[in-house]
Amino acid sequence: MFKSRLGYIPDSPQAGDVVAHADVSLLSAETFSQGLLNSCVQNTVAAAYALCAKQQGIKKPLLSRMFLYFFARKAAGLKPWANVGTRYRDTFQLLADQGAPSEWLWPYLFPLYGFKPFGPATKKAAQNKSVEWTQVSLDEATVKAALAAGLPVM
């Protein structure tokens, strides 16, 4: 019997679980330059959020990547001026709990990265919350299944 150190026993792939081919062209999201910041997670999450809204026919503004980067670092216990990477989990949890304003309220400008967002940026954040997110196994079958279902995978 298979014993897992992670506390669960993974399913074995079954015939029919994964489609052989899926058109992922509709899953193509905008690509951003992170410049001098280690904000690749926030760039990816903002792009995925925009993609999901578009798939659902909902008109949503681009989320403030700088807002997400500041509060994800705060959630990880990092100093405001620490230019370090963050975890997807912190960013998604932030988006579920607090939301994020549009990019035009707190733009992606290098000089802003250490400043706590304020004013309309924090007041409007709740208008853009994520409804659902999940962490999946990164094995080939699971990723293919998620893509076939039209879900972005990061």
PDB file of N, CA, C and O in Angstrom, residues 28-68:
ATOM      1  N   SER A  28      -4.955  32.370 -22.844  1.00  0.00           N
ATOM      2  CA  SER A  28      -3.787  33.224 -22.985  1.00  0.00           C
ATOM      3  C   SER A  28      -4.053  34.553 -22.289  1.00  0.00           C
ATOM      4  O   SER A  28      -4.984  35.273 -22.622  1.00  0.00           O
ATOM      5  N   ALA A  29      -3.225  34.874 -21.308  1.00  0.00           N
ATOM      6  CA  ALA A  29      -3.396  36.103 -20.544  1.00  0.00           C
ATOM      7  C   ALA A  29      -2.320  37.114 -20.933  1.00  0.00           C
ATOM      8  O   ALA A  29      -1.293  36.766 -21.505  1.00  0.00           O
ATOM      9  N   GLU A  30      -2.588  38.357 -20.586  1.00  0.00           N
ATOM     10  CA  GLU A  30      -1.628  39.422 -20.846  1.00  0.00           C
ATOM     11  C   GLU A  30      -0.338  39.154 -20.064  1.00  0.00           C
ATOM     12  O   GLU A  30      -0.359  38.654 -18.956  1.00  0.00           O
ATOM     13  N   THR A  31       0.782  39.494 -20.669  1.00  0.00           N
ATOM     14  CA  THR A  31       2.081  39.327 -20.029  1.00  0.00           C
ATOM     15  C   THR A  31       2.584  40.696 -19.594  1.00  0.00           C
ATOM     16  O   THR A  31       2.495  41.662 -20.338  1.00  0.00           O
ATOM     17  N   PHE A  32       3.095  40.773 -18.374  1.00  0.00           N
ATOM     18  CA  PHE A  32       3.586  42.035 -17.825  1.00  0.00           C
ATOM     19  C   PHE A  32       5.080  41.951 -17.565  1.00  0.00           C
ATOM     20  O   PHE A  32       5.604  40.891 -17.267  1.00  0.00           O
ATOM     21  N   SER A  33       5.727  43.093 -17.615  1.00  0.00           N
ATOM     22  CA  SER A  33       7.120  43.181 -17.198  1.00  0.00           C
ATOM     23  C   SER A  33       7.131  43.561 -15.730  1.00  0.00           C
ATOM     24  O   SER A  33       6.494  44.534 -15.337  1.00  0.00           O
ATOM     25  N   GLN A  34       7.854  42.810 -14.920  1.00  0.00           N
ATOM     26  CA  GLN A  34       7.930  43.151 -13.508  1.00  0.00           C
ATOM     27  C   GLN A  34       9.034  44.158 -13.235  1.00  0.00           C
ATOM     28  O   GLN A  34       9.159  44.655 -12.116  1.00  0.00           O
ATOM     29  N   GLY A  35       9.807  44.498 -14.250  1.00  0.00           N
ATOM     30  CA  GLY A  35      10.864  45.482 -14.069  1.00  0.00           C
ATOM     31  C   GLY A  35      11.868  45.038 -13.023  1.00  0.00           C
ATOM     32  O   GLY A  35      12.323  43.899 -13.040  1.00  0.00           O
ATOM     33  N   LEU A  36      12.201  45.920 -12.086  1.00  0.00           N
ATOM     34  CA  LEU A  36      13.204  45.641 -11.063  1.00  0.00           C
ATOM     35  C   LEU A  36      12.633  44.950  -9.823  1.00  0.00           C
ATOM     36  O   LEU A  36      13.370  44.665  -8.886  1.00  0.00           O
ATOM     37  N   LEU A  37      11.342  44.698  -9.806  1.00  0.00           N
ATOM     38  CA  LEU A  37      10.704  44.117  -8.626  1.00  0.00           C
ATOM     39  C   LEU A  37      10.544  42.608  -8.756  1.00  0.00           C
ATOM     40  O   LEU A  37      10.377  42.077  -9.847  1.00  0.00           O
ATOM     41  N   ASN A  38      10.534  41.940  -7.622  1.00  0.00           N
ATOM     42  CA  ASN A  38      10.319  40.488  -7.587  1.00  0.00           C
ATOM     43  C   ASN A  38       8.836  40.182  -7.407  1.00  0.00           C
ATOM     44  O   ASN A  38       8.432  39.498  -6.482  1.00  0.00           O
ATOM     45  N   SER A  39       8.031  40.716  -8.299  1.00  0.00           N
ATOM     46  CA  SER A  39       6.574  40.649  -8.168  1.00  0.00           C
ATOM     47  C   SER A  39       5.930  39.737  -9.208  1.00  0.00           C
ATOM     48  O   SER A  39       4.796  39.957  -9.612  1.00  0.00           O
ATOM     49  N   CYS A  40       6.637  38.695  -9.630  1.00  0.00           N
ATOM     50  CA  CYS A  40       6.094  37.833 -10.677  1.00  0.00           C
ATOM     51  C   CYS A  40       4.774  37.183 -10.251  1.00  0.00           C
ATOM     52  O   CYS A  40       3.868  37.013 -11.068  1.00  0.00           O
ATOM     53  N   VAL A  41       4.637  36.834  -8.979  1.00  0.00           N
ATOM     54  CA  VAL A  41       3.404  36.222  -8.494  1.00  0.00           C
ATOM     55  C   VAL A  41       2.224  37.182  -8.670  1.00  0.00           C
ATOM     56  O   VAL A  41       1.160  36.805  -9.167  1.00  0.00           O
ATOM     57  N   GLN A  42       2.404  38.438  -8.305  1.00  0.00           N
ATOM     58  CA  GLN A  42       1.314  39.405  -8.406  1.00  0.00           C
ATOM     59  C   GLN A  42       0.970  39.703  -9.862  1.00  0.00           C
ATOM     60  O   GLN A  42      -0.198  39.890 -10.196  1.00  0.00           O
ATOM     61  N   ASN A  43       1.960  39.732 -10.725  1.00  0.00           N
ATOM     62  CA  ASN A  43       1.698  39.917 -12.153  1.00  0.00           C
ATOM     63  C   ASN A  43       0.878  38.752 -12.697  1.00  0.00           C
ATOM     64  O   ASN A  43      -0.078  38.940 -13.455  1.00  0.00           O
ATOM     65  N   THR A  44       1.225  37.551 -12.295  1.00  0.00           N
ATOM     66  CA  THR A  44       0.513  36.361 -12.751  1.00  0.00           C
ATOM     67  C   THR A  44      -0.906  36.316 -12.212  1.00  0.00           C
ATOM     68  O   THR A  44      -1.853  36.007 -12.945  1.00  0.00           O
ATOM     69  N   VAL A  45      -1.081  36.628 -10.941  1.00  0.00           N
ATOM     70  CA  VAL A  45      -2.418  36.606 -10.331  1.00  0.00           C
ATOM     71  C   VAL A  45      -3.319  37.668 -10.961  1.00  0.00           C
ATOM     72  O   VAL A  45      -4.488  37.402 -11.263  1.00  0.00           O
ATOM     73  N   ALA A  46      -2.800  38.859 -11.199  1.00  0.00           N
ATOM     74  CA  ALA A  46      -3.599  39.917 -11.834  1.00  0.00           C
ATOM     75  C   ALA A  46      -4.019  39.495 -13.238  1.00  0.00           C
ATOM     76  O   ALA A  46      -5.162  39.715 -13.643  1.00  0.00           O
ATOM     77  N   ALA A  47      -3.115  38.875 -13.981  1.00  0.00           N
ATOM     78  CA  ALA A  47      -3.441  38.408 -15.327  1.00  0.00           C
ATOM     79  C   ALA A  47      -4.487  37.290 -15.283  1.00  0.00           C
ATOM     80  O   ALA A  47      -5.431  37.277 -16.082  1.00  0.00           O
ATOM     81  N   ALA A  48      -4.353  36.373 -14.345  1.00  0.00           N
ATOM     82  CA  ALA A  48      -5.316  35.271 -14.220  1.00  0.00           C
ATOM     83  C   ALA A  48      -6.700  35.791 -13.815  1.00  0.00           C
ATOM     84  O   ALA A  48      -7.724  35.319 -14.315  1.00  0.00           O
ATOM     85  N   TYR A  49      -6.743  36.766 -12.918  1.00  0.00           N
ATOM     86  CA  TYR A  49      -8.011  37.361 -12.493  1.00  0.00           C
ATOM     87  C   TYR A  49      -8.714  38.007 -13.694  1.00  0.00           C
ATOM     88  O   TYR A  49      -9.909  37.823 -13.905  1.00  0.00           O
ATOM     89  N   ALA A  50      -7.944  38.760 -14.482  1.00  0.00           N
ATOM     90  CA  ALA A  50      -8.509  39.410 -15.676  1.00  0.00           C
ATOM     91  C   ALA A  50      -9.003  38.365 -16.673  1.00  0.00           C
ATOM     92  O   ALA A  50     -10.069  38.521 -17.272  1.00  0.00           O
ATOM     93  N   LEU A  51      -8.255  37.301 -16.827  1.00  0.00           N
ATOM     94  CA  LEU A  51      -8.636  36.230 -17.751  1.00  0.00           C
ATOM     95  C   LEU A  51      -9.932  35.559 -17.304  1.00  0.00           C
ATOM     96  O   LEU A  51     -10.838  35.339 -18.119  1.00  0.00           O
ATOM     97  N   CYS A  52     -10.041  35.245 -16.029  1.00  0.00           N
ATOM     98  CA  CYS A  52     -11.265  34.607 -15.512  1.00  0.00           C
ATOM     99  C   CYS A  52     -12.477  35.520 -15.666  1.00  0.00           C
ATOM    100  O   CYS A  52     -13.560  35.056 -16.021  1.00  0.00           O
ATOM    101  N   ALA A  53     -12.302  36.806 -15.389  1.00  0.00           N
ATOM    102  CA  ALA A  53     -13.411  37.756 -15.559  1.00  0.00           C
ATOM    103  C   ALA A  53     -13.833  37.806 -17.023  1.00  0.00           C
ATOM    104  O   ALA A  53     -15.033  37.789 -17.333  1.00  0.00           O
ATOM    105  N   LYS A  54     -12.873  37.838 -17.918  1.00  0.00           N
ATOM    106  CA  LYS A  54     -13.163  37.875 -19.355  1.00  0.00           C
ATOM    107  C   LYS A  54     -13.910  36.622 -19.801  1.00  0.00           C
ATOM    108  O   LYS A  54     -14.885  36.702 -20.544  1.00  0.00           O
ATOM    109  N   GLN A  55     -13.487  35.469 -19.308  1.00  0.00           N
ATOM    110  CA  GLN A  55     -14.155  34.211 -19.657  1.00  0.00           C
ATOM    111  C   GLN A  55     -15.610  34.200 -19.197  1.00  0.00           C
ATOM    112  O   GLN A  55     -16.458  33.583 -19.815  1.00  0.00           O
ATOM    113  N   GLN A  56     -15.892  34.878 -18.096  1.00  0.00           N
ATOM    114  CA  GLN A  56     -17.240  34.913 -17.548  1.00  0.00           C
ATOM    115  C   GLN A  56     -18.057  36.080 -18.094  1.00  0.00           C
ATOM    116  O   GLN A  56     -19.200  36.278 -17.692  1.00  0.00           O
ATOM    117  N   GLY A  57     -17.452  36.864 -18.986  1.00  0.00           N
ATOM    118  CA  GLY A  57     -18.161  37.990 -19.569  1.00  0.00           C
ATOM    119  C   GLY A  57     -18.321  39.160 -18.620  1.00  0.00           C
ATOM    120  O   GLY A  57     -19.199  40.007 -18.793  1.00  0.00           O
ATOM    121  N   ILE A  58     -17.468  39.228 -17.610  1.00  0.00           N
ATOM    122  CA  ILE A  58     -17.527  40.295 -16.621  1.00  0.00           C
ATOM    123  C   ILE A  58     -16.444  41.317 -16.951  1.00  0.00           C
ATOM    124  O   ILE A  58     -15.282  40.963 -17.149  1.00  0.00           O
ATOM    125  N   LYS A  59     -16.825  42.573 -16.985  1.00  0.00           N
ATOM    126  CA  LYS A  59     -15.849  43.622 -17.266  1.00  0.00           C
ATOM    127  C   LYS A  59     -15.232  44.074 -15.941  1.00  0.00           C
ATOM    128  O   LYS A  59     -15.903  44.678 -15.109  1.00  0.00           O
ATOM    129  N   LYS A  60     -13.978  43.738 -15.753  1.00  0.00           N
ATOM    130  CA  LYS A  60     -13.250  44.111 -14.543  1.00  0.00           C
ATOM    131  C   LYS A  60     -11.970  44.818 -14.942  1.00  0.00           C
ATOM    132  O   LYS A  60     -11.340  44.473 -15.928  1.00  0.00           O
ATOM    133  N   PRO A  61     -11.545  45.812 -14.157  1.00  0.00           N
ATOM    134  CA  PRO A  61     -10.279  46.482 -14.463  1.00  0.00           C
ATOM    135  C   PRO A  61      -9.101  45.584 -14.081  1.00  0.00           C
ATOM    136  O   PRO A  61      -9.253  44.658 -13.278  1.00  0.00           O
ATOM    137  N   LEU A  62      -7.950  45.873 -14.626  1.00  0.00           N
ATOM    138  CA  LEU A  62      -6.732  45.186 -14.216  1.00  0.00           C
ATOM    139  C   LEU A  62      -6.489  45.509 -12.748  1.00  0.00           C
ATOM    140  O   LEU A  62      -6.582  46.663 -12.332  1.00  0.00           O
ATOM    141  N   LEU A  63      -6.202  44.477 -11.965  1.00  0.00           N
ATOM    142  CA  LEU A  63      -5.940  44.690 -10.541  1.00  0.00           C
ATOM    143  C   LEU A  63      -4.600  45.376 -10.338  1.00  0.00           C
ATOM    144  O   LEU A  63      -3.662  45.205 -11.127  1.00  0.00           O
ATOM    145  N   SER A  64      -4.496  46.108  -9.262  1.00  0.00           N
ATOM    146  CA  SER A  64      -3.246  46.784  -8.916  1.00  0.00           C
ATOM    147  C   SER A  64      -2.222  45.754  -8.462  1.00  0.00           C
ATOM    148  O   SER A  64      -2.312  45.191  -7.370  1.00  0.00           O
ATOM    149  N   ARG A  65      -1.241  45.531  -9.308  1.00  0.00           N
ATOM    150  CA  ARG A  65      -0.187  44.572  -8.996  1.00  0.00           C
ATOM    151  C   ARG A  65       0.693  45.082  -7.856  1.00  0.00           C
ATOM    152  O   ARG A  65       1.155  44.308  -7.024  1.00  0.00           O
ATOM    153  N   MET A  66       0.869  46.386  -7.759  1.00  0.00           N
ATOM    154  CA  MET A  66       1.675  46.964  -6.687  1.00  0.00           C
ATOM    155  C   MET A  66       0.962  46.810  -5.339  1.00  0.00           C
ATOM    156  O   MET A  66       1.590  46.549  -4.315  1.00  0.00           O
ATOM    157  N   PHE A  67      -0.357  46.978  -5.329  1.00  0.00           N
ATOM    158  CA  PHE A  67      -1.166  46.775  -4.130  1.00  0.00           C
ATOM    159  C   PHE A  67      -1.019  45.330  -3.655  1.00  0.00           C
ATOM    160  O   PHE A  67      -0.762  45.059  -2.485  1.00  0.00           O
ATOM    161  N   LEU A  68      -1.169  44.397  -4.587  1.00  0.00           N
ATOM    162  CA  LEU A  68      -1.034  42.978  -4.254  1.00  0.00           C
ATOM    163  C   LEU A  68       0.367  42.665  -3.731  1.00  0.00           C
ATOM    164  O   LEU A  68       0.532  41.901  -2.776  1.00  0.00           O
TER     165      LEU A  68
END
